[in-house]
PDB file of C-alpha atoms in Angstrom:
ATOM      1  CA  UNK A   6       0.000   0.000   0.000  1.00  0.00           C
ATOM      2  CA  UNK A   7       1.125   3.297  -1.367  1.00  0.00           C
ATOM      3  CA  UNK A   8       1.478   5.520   2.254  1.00  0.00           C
ATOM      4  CA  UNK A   9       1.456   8.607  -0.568  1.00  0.00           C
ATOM      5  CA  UNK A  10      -1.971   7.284  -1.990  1.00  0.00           C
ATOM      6  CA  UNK A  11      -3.562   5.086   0.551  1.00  0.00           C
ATOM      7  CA  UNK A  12      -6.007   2.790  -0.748  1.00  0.00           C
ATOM      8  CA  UNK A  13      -9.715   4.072  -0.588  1.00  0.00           C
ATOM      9  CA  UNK A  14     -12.616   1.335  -1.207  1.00  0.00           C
ATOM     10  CA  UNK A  15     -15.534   3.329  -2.444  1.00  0.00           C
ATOM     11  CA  UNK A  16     -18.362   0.885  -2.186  1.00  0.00           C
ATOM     12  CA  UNK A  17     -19.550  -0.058  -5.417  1.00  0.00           C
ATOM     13  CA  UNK A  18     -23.081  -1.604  -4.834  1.00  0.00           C
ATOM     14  CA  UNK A  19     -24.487  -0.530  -8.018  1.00  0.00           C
ATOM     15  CA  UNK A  20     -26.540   2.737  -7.150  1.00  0.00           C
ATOM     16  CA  UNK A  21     -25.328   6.059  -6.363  1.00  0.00           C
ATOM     17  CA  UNK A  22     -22.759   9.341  -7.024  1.00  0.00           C
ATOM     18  CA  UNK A  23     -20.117   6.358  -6.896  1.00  0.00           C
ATOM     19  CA  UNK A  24     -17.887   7.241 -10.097  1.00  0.00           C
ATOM     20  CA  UNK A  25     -18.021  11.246  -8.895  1.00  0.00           C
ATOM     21  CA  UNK A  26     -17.012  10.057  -5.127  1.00  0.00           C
ATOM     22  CA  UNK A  27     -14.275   7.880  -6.479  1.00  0.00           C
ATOM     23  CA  UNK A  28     -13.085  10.713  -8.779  1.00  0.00           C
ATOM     24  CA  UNK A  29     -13.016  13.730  -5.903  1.00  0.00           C
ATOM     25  CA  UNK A  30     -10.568  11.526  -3.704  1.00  0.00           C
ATOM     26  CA  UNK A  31      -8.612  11.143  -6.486  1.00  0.00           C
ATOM     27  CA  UNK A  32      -8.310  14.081  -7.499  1.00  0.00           C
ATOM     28  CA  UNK A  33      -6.813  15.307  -3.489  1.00  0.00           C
ATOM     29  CA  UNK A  34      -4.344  12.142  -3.706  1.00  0.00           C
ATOM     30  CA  UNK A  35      -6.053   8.735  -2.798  1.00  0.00           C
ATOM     31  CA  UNK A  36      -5.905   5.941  -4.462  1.00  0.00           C
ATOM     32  CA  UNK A  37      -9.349   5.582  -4.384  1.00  0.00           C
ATOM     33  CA  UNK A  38     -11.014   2.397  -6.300  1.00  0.00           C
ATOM     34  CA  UNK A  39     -14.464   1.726  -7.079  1.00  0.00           C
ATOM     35  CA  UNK A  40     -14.963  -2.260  -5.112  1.00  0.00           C
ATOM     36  CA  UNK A  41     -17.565  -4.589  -4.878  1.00  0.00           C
ATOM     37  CA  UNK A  42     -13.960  -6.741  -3.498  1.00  0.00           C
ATOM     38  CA  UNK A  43     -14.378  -7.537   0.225  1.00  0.00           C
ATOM     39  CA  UNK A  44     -10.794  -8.472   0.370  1.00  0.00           C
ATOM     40  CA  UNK A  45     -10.065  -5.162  -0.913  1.00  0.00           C
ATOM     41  CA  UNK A  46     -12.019  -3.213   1.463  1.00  0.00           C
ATOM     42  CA  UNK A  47     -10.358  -5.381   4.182  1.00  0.00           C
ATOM     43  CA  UNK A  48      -7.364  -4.080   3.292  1.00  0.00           C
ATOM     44  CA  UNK A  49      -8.371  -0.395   2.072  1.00  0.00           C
ATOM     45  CA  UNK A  50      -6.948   2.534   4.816  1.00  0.00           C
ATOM     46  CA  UNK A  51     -10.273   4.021   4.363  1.00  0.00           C
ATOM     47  CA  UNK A  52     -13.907   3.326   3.464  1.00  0.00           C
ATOM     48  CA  UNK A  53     -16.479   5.873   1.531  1.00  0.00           C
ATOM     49  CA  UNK A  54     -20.104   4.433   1.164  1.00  0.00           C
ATOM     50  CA  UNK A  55     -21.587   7.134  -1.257  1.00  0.00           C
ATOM     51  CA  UNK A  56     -25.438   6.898  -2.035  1.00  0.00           C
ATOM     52  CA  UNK A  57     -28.628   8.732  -4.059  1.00  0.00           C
ATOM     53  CA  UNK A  58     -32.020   7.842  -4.442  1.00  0.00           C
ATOM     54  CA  UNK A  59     -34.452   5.857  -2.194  1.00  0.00           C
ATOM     55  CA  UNK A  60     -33.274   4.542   1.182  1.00  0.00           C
ATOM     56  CA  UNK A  61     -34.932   1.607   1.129  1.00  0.00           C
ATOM     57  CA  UNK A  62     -33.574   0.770  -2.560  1.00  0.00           C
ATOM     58  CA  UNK A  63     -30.219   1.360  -1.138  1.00  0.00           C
ATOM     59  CA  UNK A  64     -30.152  -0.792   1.708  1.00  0.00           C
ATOM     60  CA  UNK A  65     -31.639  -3.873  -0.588  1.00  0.00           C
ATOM     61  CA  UNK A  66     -29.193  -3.552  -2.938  1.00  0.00           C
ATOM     62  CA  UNK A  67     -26.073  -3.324  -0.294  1.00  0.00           C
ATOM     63  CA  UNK A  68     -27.609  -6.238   1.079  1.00  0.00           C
ATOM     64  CA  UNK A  69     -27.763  -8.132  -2.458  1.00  0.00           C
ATOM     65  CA  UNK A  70     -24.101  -7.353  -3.147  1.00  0.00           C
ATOM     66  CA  UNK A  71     -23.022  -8.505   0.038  1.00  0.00           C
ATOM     67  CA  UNK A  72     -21.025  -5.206   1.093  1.00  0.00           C
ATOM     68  CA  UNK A  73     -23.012  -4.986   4.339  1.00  0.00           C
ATOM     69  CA  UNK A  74     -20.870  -6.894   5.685  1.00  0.00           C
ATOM     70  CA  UNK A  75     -17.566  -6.021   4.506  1.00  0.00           C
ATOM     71  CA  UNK A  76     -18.928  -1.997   6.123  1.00  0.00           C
ATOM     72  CA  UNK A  77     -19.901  -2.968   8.976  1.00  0.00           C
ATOM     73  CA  UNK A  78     -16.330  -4.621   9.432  1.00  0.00           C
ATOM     74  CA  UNK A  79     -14.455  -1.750   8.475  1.00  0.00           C
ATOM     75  CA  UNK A  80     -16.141   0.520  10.922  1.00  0.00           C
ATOM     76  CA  UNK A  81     -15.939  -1.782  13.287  1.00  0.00           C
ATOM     77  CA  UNK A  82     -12.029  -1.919  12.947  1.00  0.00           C
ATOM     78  CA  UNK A  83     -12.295   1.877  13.357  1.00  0.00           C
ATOM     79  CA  UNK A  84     -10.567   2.680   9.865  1.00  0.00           C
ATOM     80  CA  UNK A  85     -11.711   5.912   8.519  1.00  0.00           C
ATOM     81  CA  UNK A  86     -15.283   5.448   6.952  1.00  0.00           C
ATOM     82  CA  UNK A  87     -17.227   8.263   4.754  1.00  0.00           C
ATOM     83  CA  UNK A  88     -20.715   8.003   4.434  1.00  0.00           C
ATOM     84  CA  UNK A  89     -22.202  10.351   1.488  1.00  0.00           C
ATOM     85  CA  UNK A  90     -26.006  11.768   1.239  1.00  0.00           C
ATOM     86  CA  UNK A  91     -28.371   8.537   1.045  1.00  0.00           C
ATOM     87  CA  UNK A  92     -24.825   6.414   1.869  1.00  0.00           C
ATOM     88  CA  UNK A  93     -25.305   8.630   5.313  1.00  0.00           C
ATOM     89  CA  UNK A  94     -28.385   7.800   6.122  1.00  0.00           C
ATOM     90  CA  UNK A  95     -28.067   4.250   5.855  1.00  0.00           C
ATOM     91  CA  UNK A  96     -25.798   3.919   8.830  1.00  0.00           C
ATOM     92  CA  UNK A  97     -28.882   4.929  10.928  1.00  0.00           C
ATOM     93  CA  UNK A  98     -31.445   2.322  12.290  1.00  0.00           C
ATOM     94  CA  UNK A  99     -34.339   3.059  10.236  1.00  0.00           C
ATOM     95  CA  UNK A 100     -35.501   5.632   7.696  1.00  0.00           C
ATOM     96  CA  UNK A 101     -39.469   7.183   7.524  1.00  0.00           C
ATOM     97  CA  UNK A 102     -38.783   6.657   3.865  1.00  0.00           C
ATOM     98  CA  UNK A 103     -38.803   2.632   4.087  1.00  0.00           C
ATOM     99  CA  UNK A 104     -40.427   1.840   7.190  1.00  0.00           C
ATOM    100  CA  UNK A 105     -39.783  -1.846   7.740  1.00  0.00           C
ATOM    101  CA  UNK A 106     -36.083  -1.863   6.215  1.00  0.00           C
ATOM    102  CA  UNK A 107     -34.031  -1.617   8.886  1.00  0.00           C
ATOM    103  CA  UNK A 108     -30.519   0.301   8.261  1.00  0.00           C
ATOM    104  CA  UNK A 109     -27.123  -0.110   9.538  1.00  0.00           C
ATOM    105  CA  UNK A 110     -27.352   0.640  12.779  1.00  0.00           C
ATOM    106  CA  UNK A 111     -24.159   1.837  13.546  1.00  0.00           C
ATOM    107  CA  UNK A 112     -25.467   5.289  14.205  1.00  0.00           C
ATOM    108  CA  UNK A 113     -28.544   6.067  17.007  1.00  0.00           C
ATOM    109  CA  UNK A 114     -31.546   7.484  15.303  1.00  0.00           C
ATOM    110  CA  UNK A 115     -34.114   7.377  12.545  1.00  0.00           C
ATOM    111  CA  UNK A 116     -33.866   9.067   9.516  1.00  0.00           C
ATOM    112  CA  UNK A 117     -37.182  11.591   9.027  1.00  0.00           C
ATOM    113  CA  UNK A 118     -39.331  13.119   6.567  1.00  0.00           C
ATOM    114  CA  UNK A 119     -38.187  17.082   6.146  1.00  0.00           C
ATOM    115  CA  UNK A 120     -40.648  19.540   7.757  1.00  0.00           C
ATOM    116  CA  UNK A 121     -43.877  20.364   5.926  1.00  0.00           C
ATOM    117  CA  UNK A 122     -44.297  23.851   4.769  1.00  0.00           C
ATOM    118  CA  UNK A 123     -40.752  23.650   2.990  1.00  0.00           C
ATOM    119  CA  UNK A 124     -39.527  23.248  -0.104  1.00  0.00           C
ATOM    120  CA  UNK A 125     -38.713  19.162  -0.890  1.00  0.00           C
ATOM    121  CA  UNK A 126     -36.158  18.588  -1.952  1.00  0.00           C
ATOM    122  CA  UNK A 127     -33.656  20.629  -0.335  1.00  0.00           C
ATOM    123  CA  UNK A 128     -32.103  21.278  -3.732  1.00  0.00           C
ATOM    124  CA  UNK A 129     -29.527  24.179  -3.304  1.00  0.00           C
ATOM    125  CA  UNK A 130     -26.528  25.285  -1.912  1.00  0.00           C
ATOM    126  CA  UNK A 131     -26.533  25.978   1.737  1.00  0.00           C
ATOM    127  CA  UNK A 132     -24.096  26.851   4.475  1.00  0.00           C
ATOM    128  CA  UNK A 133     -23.093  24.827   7.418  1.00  0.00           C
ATOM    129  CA  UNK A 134     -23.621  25.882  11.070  1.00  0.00           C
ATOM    130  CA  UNK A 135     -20.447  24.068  12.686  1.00  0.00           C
ATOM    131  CA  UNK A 136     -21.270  22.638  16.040  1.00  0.00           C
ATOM    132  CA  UNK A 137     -18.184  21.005  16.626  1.00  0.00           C
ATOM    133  CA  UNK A 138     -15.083  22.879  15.487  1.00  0.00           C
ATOM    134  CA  UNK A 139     -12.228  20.059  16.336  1.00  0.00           C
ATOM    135  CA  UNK A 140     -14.135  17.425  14.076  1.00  0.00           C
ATOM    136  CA  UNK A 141     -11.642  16.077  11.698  1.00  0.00           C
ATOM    137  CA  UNK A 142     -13.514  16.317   8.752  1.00  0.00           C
ATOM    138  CA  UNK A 143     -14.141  19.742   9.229  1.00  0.00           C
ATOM    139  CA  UNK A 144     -10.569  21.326   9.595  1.00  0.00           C
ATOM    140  CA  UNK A 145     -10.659  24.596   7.818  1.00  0.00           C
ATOM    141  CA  UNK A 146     -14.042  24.813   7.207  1.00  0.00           C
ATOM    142  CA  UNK A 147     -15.580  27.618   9.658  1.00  0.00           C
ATOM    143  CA  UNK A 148     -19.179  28.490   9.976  1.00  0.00           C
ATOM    144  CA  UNK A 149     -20.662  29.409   6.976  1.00  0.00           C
ATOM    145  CA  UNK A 150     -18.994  27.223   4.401  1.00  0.00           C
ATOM    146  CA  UNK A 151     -21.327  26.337   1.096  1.00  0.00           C
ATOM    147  CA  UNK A 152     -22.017  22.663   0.411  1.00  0.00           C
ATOM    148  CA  UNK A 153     -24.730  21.212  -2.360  1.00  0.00           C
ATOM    149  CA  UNK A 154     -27.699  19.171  -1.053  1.00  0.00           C
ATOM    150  CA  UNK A 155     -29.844  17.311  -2.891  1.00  0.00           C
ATOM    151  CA  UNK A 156     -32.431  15.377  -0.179  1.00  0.00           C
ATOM    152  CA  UNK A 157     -36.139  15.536   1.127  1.00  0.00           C
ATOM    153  CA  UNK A 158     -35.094  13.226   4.374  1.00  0.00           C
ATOM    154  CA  UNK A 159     -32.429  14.004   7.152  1.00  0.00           C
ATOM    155  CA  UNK A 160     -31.070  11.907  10.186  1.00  0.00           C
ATOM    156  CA  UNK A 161     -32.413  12.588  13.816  1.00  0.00           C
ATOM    157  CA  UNK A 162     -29.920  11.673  16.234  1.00  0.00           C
ATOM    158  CA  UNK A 163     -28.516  12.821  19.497  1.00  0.00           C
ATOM    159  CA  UNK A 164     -26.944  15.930  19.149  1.00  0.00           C
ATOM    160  CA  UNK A 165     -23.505  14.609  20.431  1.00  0.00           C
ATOM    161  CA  UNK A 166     -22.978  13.277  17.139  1.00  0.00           C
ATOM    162  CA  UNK A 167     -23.869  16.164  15.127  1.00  0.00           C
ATOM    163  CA  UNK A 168     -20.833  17.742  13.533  1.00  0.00           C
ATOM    164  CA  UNK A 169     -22.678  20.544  12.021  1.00  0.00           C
ATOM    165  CA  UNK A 170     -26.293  21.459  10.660  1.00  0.00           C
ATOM    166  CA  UNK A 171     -27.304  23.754   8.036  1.00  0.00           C
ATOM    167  CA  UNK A 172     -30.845  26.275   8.419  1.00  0.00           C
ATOM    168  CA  UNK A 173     -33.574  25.149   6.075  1.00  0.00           C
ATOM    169  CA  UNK A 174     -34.983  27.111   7.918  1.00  0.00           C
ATOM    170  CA  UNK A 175     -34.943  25.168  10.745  1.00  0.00           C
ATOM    171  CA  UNK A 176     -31.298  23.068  12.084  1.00  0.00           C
ATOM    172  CA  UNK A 177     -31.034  20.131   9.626  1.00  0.00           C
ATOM    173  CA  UNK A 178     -28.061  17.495  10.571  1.00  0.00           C
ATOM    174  CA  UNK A 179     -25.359  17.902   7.732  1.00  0.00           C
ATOM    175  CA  UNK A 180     -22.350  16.220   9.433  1.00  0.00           C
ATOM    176  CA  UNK A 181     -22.492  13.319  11.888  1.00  0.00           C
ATOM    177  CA  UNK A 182     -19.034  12.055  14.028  1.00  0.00           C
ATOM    178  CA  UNK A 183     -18.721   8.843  15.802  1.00  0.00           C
ATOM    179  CA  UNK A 184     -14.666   8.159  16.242  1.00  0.00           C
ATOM    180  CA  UNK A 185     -13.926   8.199  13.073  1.00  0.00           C
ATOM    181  CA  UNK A 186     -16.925   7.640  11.585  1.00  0.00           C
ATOM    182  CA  UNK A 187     -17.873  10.652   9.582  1.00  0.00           C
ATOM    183  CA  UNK A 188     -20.841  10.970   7.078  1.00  0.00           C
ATOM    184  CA  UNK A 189     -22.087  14.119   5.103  1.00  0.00           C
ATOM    185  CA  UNK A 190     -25.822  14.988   3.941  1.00  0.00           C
ATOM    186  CA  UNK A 191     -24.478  17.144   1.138  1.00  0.00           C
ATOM    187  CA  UNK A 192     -22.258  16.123  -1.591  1.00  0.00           C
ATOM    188  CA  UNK A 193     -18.781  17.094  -1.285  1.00  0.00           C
ATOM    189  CA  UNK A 194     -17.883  16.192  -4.791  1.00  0.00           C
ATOM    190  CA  UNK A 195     -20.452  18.761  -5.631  1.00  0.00           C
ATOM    191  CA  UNK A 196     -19.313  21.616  -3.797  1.00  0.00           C
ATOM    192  CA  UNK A 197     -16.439  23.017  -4.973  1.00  0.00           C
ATOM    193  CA  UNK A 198     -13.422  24.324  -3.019  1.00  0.00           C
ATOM    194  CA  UNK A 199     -15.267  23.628   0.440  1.00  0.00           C
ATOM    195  CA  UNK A 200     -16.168  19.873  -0.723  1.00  0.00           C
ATOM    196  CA  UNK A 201     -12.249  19.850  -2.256  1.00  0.00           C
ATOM    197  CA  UNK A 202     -11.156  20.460   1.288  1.00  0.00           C
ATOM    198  CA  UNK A 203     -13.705  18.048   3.023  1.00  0.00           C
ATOM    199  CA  UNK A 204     -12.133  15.406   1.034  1.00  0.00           C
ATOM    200  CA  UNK A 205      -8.459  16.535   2.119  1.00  0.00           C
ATOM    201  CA  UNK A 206      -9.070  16.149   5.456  1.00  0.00           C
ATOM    202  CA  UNK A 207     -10.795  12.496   5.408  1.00  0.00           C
ATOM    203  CA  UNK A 208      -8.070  11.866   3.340  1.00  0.00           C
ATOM    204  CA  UNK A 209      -5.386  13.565   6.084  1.00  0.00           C
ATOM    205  CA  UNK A 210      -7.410  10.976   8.964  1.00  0.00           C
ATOM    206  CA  UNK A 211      -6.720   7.992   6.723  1.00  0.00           C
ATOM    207  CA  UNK A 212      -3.233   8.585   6.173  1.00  0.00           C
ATOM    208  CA  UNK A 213      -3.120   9.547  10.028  1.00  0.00           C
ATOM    209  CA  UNK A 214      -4.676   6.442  11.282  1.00  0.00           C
ATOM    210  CA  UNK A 215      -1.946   4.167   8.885  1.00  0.00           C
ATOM    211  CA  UNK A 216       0.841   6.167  10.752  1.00  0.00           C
ATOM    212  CA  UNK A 217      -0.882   4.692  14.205  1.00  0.00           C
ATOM    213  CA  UNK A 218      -1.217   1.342  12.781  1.00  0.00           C
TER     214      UNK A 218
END
């Protein structure tokens, strides 16, 4: 493993901004490989499980490809893990979209329906209201950075795990933190410099946690 370009296994279970997420970390120095490989993402220094579209869809089809699993492992290990948009809300327990299918669990809460009396989807740039300013994945990026959100459902969840929210026009989660468990509700491969320097600094944590390993 290159310690210049450490090995990033974007999940590839067939639905989802995956060729766009593969291409952003590339661009800031990973190695970053589009895998449906568990024996690649065993080995991979960090993890990115991107995601669009239907929760419920989603969590079928990681299911059918068998990269459950192989996520649930590395986050488990405590490798750096990304989880992008829909890709973030499956690591909650359960989403108001697809009641019935449960998610990954890894994260406390239920994914909800945005407010009524709003526009949905939340299809704009908006700025992020940091809530915790030594998060990793957030180095550099002080209150009021734009990001691009495309999504009618958000995660509620204990507020010590909220990173940051953004007004719309009420506090919407935008960035969760567990250890090094990070996940996004906008795209950072869609949001120019401020998404360019979101992906620097997961990438910074994976080549941070190789040096402790």
């Amino acid at each position: 493993m290159n310690g210049d370009r450490p090995l990033v296994a974007v999940l590839d279970y067939g639905i989802g901004n995956l060729r766009s997420a593969q291409k952003a970390l590339e661009r800031v120095g990973a190695d970053a490989r589009l895998t449906a490989d568990a024996g690649l993402i065993a080995d991979a220094a960090g993890v990115v499980l991107p995601g669009v579209g239907h929760f419920g869809t989603c969590m079928d089809q990681l299911r059918a490809t068998g990269l459950e699993q192989p996520a649930l492992d590395a986050i488990e290990s405590g490798r750096p893990f990304l989880g992008i948009c829909v890709g973030m809300q499956m690591l909650f327990e359960a989403s108001e979209e697809a009641p019935g299918v449960p998610g990954m669990g890894v994260m406390p809460g239920t994914v909800r329906l945005l407010p009524d009396g709003i526009v949905r989807p939340q299809m704009q740039w908006n700025r992020l209201d940091v809530q915790r300013p030594g998060c990793p994945l957030l180095a550099g990026l002080t209150d009021g950075a734009w990001m691009y959100f495309v999504h009618s459902y958000a995660p509620d969840t204990d507020d010590s795990f909220v990173a940051a929210t953004c007004d719309y026009p009420t506090p919407i989660t935008a960035v969760t933190e567990r250890g090094r468990l990070w996940a996004t509700q906008f795209h950072p491969e869609k949001s120019g410099d401020a998404g360019k320097r979101l992906a620097q600094n997961f990438l910074a944590a994976v080549r941070a946690d190789q040096c402790r390993r």
